[in-house]
Short mmCIF file of C-alpha atoms and ligand atoms in Angstrom, two decimals:
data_model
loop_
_atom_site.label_atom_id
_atom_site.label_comp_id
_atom_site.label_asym_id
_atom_site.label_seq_id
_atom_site.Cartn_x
_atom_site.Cartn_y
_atom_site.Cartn_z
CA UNK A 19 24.74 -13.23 -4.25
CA UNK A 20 21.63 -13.89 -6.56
CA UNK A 21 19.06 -10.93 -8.17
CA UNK A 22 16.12 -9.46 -6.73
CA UNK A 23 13.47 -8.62 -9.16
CA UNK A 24 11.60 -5.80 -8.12
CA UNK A 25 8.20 -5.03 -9.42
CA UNK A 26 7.62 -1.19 -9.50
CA UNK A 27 4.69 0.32 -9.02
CA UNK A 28 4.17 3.85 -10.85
CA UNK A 29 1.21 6.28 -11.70
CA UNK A 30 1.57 7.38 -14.90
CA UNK A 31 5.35 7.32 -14.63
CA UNK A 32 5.98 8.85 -10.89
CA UNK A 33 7.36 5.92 -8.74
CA UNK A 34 5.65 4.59 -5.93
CA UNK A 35 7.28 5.26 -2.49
CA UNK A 36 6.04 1.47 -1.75
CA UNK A 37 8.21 0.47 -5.11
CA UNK A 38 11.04 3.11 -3.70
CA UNK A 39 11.37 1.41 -0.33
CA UNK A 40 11.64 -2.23 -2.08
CA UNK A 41 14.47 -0.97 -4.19
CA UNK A 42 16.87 0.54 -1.78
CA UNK A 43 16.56 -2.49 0.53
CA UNK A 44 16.97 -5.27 -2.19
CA UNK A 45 19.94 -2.76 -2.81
CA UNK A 46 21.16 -2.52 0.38
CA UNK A 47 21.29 -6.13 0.56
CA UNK A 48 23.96 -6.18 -1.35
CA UNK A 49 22.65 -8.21 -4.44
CA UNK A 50 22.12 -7.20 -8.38
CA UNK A 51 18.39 -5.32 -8.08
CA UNK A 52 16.88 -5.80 -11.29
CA UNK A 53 13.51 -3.57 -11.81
CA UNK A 54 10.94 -4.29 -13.95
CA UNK A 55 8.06 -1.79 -15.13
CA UNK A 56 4.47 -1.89 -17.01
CA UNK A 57 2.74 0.01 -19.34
CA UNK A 58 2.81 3.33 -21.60
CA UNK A 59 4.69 5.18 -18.86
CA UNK A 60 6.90 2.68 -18.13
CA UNK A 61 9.86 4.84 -20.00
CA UNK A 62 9.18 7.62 -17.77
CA UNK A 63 9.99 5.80 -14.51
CA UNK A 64 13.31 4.15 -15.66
CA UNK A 65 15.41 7.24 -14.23
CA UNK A 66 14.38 6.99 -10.82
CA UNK A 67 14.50 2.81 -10.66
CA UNK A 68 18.07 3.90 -11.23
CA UNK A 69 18.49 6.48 -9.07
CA UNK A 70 17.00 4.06 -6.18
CA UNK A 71 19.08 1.05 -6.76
CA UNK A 72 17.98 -0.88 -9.76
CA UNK A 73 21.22 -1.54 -12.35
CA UNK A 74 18.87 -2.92 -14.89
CA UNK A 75 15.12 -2.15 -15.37
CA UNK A 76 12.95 -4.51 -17.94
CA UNK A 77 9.94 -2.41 -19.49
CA UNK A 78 7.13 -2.76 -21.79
CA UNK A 79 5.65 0.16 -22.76
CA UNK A 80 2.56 -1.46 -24.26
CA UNK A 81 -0.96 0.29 -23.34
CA UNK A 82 -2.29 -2.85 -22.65
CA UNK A 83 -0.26 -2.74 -19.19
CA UNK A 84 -0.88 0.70 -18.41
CA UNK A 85 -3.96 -0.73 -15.82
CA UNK A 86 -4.18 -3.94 -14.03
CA UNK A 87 -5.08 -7.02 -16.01
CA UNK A 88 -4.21 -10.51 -14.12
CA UNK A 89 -3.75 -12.23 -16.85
CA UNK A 90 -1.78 -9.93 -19.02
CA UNK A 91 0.67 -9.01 -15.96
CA UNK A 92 1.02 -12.41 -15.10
CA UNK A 93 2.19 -13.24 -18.84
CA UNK A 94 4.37 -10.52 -18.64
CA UNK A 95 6.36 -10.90 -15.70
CA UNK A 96 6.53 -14.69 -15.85
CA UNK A 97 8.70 -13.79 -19.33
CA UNK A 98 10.45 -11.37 -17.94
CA UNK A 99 10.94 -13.65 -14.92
CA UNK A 100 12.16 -16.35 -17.20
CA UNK A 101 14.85 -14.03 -18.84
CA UNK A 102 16.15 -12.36 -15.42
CA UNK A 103 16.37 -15.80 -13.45
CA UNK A 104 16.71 -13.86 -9.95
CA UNK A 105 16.15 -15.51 -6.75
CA UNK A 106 14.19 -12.92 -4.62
CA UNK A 107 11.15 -11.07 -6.10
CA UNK A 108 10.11 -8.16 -4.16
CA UNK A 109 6.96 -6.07 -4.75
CA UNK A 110 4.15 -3.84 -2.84
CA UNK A 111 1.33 -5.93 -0.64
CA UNK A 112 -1.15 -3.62 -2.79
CA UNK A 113 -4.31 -4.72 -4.73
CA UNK A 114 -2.26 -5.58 -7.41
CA UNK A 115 0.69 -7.12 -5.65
CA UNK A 116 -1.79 -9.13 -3.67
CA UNK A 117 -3.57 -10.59 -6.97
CA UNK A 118 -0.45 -10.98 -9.08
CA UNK A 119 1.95 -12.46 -7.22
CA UNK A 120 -0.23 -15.37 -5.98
CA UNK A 121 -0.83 -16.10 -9.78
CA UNK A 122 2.84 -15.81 -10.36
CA UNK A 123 4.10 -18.03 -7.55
CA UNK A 124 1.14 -20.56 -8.73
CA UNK A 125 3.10 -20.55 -12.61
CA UNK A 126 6.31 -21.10 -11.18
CA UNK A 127 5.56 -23.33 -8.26
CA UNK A 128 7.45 -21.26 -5.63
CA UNK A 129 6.51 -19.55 -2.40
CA UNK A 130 5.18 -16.30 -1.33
CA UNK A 131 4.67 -14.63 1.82
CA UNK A 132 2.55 -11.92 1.51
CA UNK A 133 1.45 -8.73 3.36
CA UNK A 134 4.69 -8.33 5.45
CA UNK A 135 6.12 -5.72 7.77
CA UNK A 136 9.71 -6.69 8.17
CA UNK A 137 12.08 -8.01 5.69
CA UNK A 138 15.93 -9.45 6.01
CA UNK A 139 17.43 -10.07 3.16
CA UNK A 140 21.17 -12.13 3.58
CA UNK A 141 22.86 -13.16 0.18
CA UNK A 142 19.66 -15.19 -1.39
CA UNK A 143 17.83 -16.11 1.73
CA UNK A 144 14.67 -13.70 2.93
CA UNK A 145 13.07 -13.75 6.24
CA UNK A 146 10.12 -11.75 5.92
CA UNK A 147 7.41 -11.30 9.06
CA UNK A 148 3.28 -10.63 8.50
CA UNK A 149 0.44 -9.85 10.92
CA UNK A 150 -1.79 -12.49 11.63
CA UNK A 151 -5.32 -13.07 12.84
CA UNK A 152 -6.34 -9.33 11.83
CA UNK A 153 -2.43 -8.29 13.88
CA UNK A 154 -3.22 -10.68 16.89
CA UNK A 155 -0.08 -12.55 16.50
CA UNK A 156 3.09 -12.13 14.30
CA UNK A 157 4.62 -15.47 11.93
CA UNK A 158 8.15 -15.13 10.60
CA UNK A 159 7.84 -16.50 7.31
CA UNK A 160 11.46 -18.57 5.84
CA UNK A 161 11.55 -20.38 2.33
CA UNK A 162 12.27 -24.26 1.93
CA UNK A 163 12.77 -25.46 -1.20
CA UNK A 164 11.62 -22.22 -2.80
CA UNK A 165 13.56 -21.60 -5.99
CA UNK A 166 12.18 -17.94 -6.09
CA UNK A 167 11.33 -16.72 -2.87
CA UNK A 168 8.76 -14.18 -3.50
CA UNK A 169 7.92 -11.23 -0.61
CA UNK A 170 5.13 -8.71 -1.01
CA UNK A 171 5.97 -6.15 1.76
CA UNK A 172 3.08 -3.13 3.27
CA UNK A 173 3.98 0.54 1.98
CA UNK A 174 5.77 2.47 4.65
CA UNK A 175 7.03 -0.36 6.27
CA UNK A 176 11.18 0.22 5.27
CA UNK A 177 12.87 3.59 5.28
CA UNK A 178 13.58 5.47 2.13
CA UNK A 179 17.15 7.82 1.49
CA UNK A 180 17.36 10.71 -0.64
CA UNK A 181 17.39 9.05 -4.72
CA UNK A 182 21.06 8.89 -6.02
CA UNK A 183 20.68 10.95 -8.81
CA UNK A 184 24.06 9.94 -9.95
CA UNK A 185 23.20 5.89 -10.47
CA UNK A 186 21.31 4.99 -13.57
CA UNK A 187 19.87 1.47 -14.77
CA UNK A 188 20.36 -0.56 -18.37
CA UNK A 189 16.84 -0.26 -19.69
CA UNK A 190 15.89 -3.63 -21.77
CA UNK A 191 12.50 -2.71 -24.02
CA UNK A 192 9.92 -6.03 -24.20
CA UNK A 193 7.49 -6.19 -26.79
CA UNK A 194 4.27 -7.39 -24.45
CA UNK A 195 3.92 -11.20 -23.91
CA UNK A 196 0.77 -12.61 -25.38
CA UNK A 197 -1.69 -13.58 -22.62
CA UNK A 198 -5.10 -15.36 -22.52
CA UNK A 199 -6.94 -12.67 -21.66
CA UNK A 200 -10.05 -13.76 -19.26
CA UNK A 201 -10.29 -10.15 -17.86
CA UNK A 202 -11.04 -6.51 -19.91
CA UNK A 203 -10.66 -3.28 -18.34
CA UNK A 204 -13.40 -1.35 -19.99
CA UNK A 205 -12.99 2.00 -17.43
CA UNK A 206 -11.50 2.93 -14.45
CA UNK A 207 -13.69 4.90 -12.15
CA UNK A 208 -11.41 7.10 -9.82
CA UNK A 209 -12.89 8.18 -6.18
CA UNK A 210 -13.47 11.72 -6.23
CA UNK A 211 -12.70 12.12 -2.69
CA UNK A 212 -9.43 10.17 -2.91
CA UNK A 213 -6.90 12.39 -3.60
CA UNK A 214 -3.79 10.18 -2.51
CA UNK A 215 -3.39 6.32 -2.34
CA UNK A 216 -4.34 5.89 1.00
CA UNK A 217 -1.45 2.95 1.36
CA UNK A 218 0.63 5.79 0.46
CA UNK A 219 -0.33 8.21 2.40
CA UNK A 220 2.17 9.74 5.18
CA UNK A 221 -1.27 11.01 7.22
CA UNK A 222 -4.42 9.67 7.09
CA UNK A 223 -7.76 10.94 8.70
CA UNK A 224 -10.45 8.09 8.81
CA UNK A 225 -13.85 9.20 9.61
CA UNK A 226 -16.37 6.64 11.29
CA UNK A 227 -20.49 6.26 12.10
CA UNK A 228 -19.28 8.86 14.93
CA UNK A 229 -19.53 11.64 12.22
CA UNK A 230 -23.37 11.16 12.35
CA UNK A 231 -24.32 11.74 8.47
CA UNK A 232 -22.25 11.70 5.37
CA UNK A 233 -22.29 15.45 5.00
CA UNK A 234 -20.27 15.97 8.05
CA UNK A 235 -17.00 14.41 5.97
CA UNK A 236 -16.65 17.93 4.77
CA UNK A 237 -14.96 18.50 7.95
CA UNK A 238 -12.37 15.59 7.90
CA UNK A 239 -11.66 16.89 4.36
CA UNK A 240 -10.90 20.35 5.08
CA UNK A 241 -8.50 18.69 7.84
CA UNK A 242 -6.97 16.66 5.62
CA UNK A 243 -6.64 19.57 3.27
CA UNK A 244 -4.42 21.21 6.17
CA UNK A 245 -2.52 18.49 6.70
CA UNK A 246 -1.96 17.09 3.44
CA UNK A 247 -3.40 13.94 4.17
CA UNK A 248 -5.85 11.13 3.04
CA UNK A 249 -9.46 10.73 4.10
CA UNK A 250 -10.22 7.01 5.00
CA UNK A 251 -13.24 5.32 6.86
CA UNK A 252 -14.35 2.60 8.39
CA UNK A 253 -16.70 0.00 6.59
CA UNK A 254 -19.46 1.27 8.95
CA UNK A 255 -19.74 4.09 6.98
CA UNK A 256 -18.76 2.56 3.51
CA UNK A 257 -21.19 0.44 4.24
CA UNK A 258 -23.76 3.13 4.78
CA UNK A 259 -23.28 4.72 1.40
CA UNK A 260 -21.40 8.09 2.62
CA UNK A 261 -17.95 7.08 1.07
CA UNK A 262 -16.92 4.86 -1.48
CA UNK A 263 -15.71 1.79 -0.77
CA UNK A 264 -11.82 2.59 -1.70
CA UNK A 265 -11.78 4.67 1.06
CA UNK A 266 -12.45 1.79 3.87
CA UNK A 267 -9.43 0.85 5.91
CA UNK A 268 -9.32 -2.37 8.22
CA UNK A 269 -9.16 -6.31 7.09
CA UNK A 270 -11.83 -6.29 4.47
CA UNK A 271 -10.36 -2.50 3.40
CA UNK A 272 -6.79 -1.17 2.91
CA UNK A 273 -4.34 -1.72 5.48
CA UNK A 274 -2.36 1.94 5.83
CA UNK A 275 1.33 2.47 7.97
CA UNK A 276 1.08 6.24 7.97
CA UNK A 277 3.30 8.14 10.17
CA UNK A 278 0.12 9.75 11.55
CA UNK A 279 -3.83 8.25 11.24
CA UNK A 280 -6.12 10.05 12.96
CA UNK A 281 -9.32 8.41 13.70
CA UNK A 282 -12.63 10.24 14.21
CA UNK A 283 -15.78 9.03 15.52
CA UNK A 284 -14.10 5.64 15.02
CA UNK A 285 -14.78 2.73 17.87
CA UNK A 286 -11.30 0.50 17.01
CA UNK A 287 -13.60 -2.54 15.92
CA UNK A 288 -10.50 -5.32 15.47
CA UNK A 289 -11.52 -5.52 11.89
CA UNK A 290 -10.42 -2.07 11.56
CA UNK A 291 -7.56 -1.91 14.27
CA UNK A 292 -6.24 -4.89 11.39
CA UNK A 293 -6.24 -2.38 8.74
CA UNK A 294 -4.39 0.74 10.58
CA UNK A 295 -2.34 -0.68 13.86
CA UNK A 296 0.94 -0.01 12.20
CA UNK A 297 0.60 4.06 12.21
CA UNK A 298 3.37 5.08 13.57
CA UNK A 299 1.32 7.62 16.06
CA UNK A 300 -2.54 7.52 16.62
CA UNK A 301 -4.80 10.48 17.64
CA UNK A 302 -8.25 9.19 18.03
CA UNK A 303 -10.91 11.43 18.80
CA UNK A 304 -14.64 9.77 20.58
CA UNK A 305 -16.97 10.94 22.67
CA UNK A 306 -16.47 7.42 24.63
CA UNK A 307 -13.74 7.49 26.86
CA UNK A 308 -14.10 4.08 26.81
CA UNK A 309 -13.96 2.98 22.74
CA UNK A 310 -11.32 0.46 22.37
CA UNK A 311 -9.66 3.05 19.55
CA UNK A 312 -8.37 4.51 22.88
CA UNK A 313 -6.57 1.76 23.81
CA UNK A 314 -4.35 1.77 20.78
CA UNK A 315 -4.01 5.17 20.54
CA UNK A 316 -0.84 7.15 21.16
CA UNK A 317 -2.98 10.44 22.07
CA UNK A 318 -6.64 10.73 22.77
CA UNK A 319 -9.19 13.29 22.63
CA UNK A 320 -13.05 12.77 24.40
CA UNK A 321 -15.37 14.85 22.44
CA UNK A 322 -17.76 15.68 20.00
CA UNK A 323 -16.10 15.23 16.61
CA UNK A 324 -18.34 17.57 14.71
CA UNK A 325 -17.33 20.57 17.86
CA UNK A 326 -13.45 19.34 17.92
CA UNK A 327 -11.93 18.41 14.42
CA UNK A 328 -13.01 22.35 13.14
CA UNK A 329 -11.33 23.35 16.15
CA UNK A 330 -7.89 21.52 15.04
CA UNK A 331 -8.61 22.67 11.30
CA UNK A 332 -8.14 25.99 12.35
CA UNK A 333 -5.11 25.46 14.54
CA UNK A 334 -3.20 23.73 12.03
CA UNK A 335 -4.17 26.11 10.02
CA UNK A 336 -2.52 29.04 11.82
CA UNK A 337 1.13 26.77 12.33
P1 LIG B 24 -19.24 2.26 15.42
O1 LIG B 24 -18.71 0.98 15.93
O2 LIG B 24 -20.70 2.48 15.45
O3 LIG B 24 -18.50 3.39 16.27
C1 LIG B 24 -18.84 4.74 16.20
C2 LIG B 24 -18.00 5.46 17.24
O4 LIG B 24 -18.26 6.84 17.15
C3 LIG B 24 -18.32 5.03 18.67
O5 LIG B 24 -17.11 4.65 19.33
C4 LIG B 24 -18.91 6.27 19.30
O6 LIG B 24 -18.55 6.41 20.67
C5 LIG B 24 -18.30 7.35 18.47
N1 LIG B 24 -19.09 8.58 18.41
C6 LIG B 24 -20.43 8.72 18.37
N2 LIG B 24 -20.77 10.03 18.30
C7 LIG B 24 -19.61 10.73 18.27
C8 LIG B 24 -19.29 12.10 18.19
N3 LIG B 24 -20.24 13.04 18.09
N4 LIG B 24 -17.97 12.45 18.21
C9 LIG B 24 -16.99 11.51 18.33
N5 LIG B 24 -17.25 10.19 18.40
C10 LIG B 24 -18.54 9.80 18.37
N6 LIG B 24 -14.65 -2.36 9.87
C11 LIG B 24 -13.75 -1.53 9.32
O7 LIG B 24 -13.65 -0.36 9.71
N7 LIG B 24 -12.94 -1.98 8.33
C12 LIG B 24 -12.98 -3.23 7.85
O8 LIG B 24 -12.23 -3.56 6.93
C13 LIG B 24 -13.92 -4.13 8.42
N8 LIG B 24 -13.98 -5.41 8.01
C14 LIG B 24 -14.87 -6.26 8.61
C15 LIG B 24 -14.88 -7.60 8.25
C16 LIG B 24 -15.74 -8.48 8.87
C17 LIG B 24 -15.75 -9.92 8.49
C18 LIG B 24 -16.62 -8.00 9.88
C19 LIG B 24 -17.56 -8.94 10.58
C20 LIG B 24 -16.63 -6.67 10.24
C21 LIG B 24 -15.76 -5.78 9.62
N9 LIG B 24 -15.72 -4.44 9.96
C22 LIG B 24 -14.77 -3.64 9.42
C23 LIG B 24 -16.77 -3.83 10.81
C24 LIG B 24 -16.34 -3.60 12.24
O9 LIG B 24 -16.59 -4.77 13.00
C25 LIG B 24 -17.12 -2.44 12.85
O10 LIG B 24 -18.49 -2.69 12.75
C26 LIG B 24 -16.83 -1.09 12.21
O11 LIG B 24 -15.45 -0.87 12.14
C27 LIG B 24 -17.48 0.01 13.05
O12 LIG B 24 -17.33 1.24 12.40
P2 LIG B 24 -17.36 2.57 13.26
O13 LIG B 24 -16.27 2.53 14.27
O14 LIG B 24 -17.39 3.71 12.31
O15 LIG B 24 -18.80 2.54 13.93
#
């Protein structure tokens, strides 16, 4: 039995449920999970690492980590990396995950297999499987000659127990690494329509070119507002100017597992079946009975978005 190094992912010091489901599978595995954490709220997420798994969490609580910086994380973790010595690294197939890692596994000259939905983990050997050709086909991805096998896994992809509030972590404190810095941050623009990380998100409700103008997204949001879900969109309508661009799920967007993703006025283009085909239950709504989002969906309504979705706003609103 080896380590698994688990980068965790944290807003402002709440974990991630991505970072969450990483942790009590590299724990359940049955090897040493070793957490590591970033930036000025770093301190305020070493409780929970615990409580999911981790027996020892690395931090540095250094402002300079608090948002994304390639070359600063990749200093970082490649020290910390260095110090731990473990033999898996796990972390979350997000934006970040998908930049840093790559970098990482460049440094060290090791493998990665990115952007996977299943993971086995058996003493220090990981099998991991990813979607292919926009989720045409499936490769199961093994390491040869990999000293650090390194798996970035999808958010919602592994299941997540109750945090035992009785396990805690050693915390070891880092001063930051010094990096060649290539990259400044000079401000972070949030969405104002994106209230949760859409790869986060238990139910999403994607609005396409179906909804007619950008106005008409008032509707999906009072839906989501209901349901206490996301609003995505397809690129149709990113591209278009009504949404931003963070909002756009499929292959050039974010790819989403939600429990529930309901699509509106959405055809079910492959680019954007690539980015959504792993909700656990579809509802699409068209006014095609024959859009292709039909044939991937697990329930299906033929209508006028604009007359149906304030129908189902008020329903839900009355259960
Ligand atoms: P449309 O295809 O125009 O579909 C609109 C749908 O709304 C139709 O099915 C129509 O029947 C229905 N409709 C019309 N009126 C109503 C109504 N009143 N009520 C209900 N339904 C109605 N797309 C993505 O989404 N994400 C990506 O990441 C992405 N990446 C791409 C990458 C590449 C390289 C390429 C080439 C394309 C990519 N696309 C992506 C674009 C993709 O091919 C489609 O063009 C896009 O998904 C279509 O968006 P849409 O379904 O909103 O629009």
């Amino acid at each position: 039995m080896g380590k698994i190094l688990v980068f965790a992912e944290h807003t402002n010091g709440k974990l991630k449920r991505s970072s969450q489901e990483l942790l009590q599978a590299a724990a359940a595995s049955g090897n040493t999970v070793v957490a590591v954490a970033f930036g000025s709220h770093a301190g305020d997420v070493t409780a929970a690492l615990g409580h999911n798994g981790a027996s020892e969490v690395h931090v540095v609580k250094d402002a300079s980590l608090d948002a994304y910086n390639p070359e600063a994380f990749t200093a970082n973790i490649a020290a910390i990396i260095g110090k731990v010595q473990p033999t898996i690294i796990l972390a979350s197939a997000s934006s970040t995950g998908k930049d840093l890692f790559p970098r990482v596994a460049a440094r060290l000259g090791v493998g990665v297999a990115s952007d996977c939905t299943t993971l086995t983990i058996s003493g220090d050997n990981v099998t991991a499987v990813k979607p292919m050709y926009s989720g045409k086909c499936f490769a199961t991805v093994n390491f040869e000659n990999s000293a650090v096998k390194i798996v970035l896994m999808r958010a919602n992809q592994l299941p997540v127990a109750a945090a035992d509030t009785s396990k805690t972590a050693n915390v070891v404190e880092h001063a930051a690494a010094a990096a060649d810095l290539k990259t400044l941050i000079k401000e972070i623009v949030k969405g104002a329509s994106e209230k949760l990380d859409l790869t986060e998100a238990n139910i999403v409700v994607s609005g396409g070119r179906g909804l007619k103008e950008a106005a008409n997204f008032k509707i999906l949001n009072d839906l989501a507002d209901v349901l206490g879900a996301t609003v995505g969109a397809s690129r149709a309508v990113v591209d278009a100017g009504w949404v931003g661009h963070g909002m756009q799920v499929g292959q050039t967007g974010k790819t989403v597992a939600p429990t529930l993703y309901i699509a509106v006025g959405i055809s079910g283009a492959i680019q954007h079946l690539a980015g959504m085909s792993g909700s656990k239950v579809i509802v699409a709504i068209n006014s095609d009975a024959n859009a292709p989002i039909f044939q991937k969906a697990t329930y299906g309504i033929v209508g006028d978005a604009l007359d149906i979705v304030p129908k189902l706003t008020e329903e839900f609103k009355k259960a």
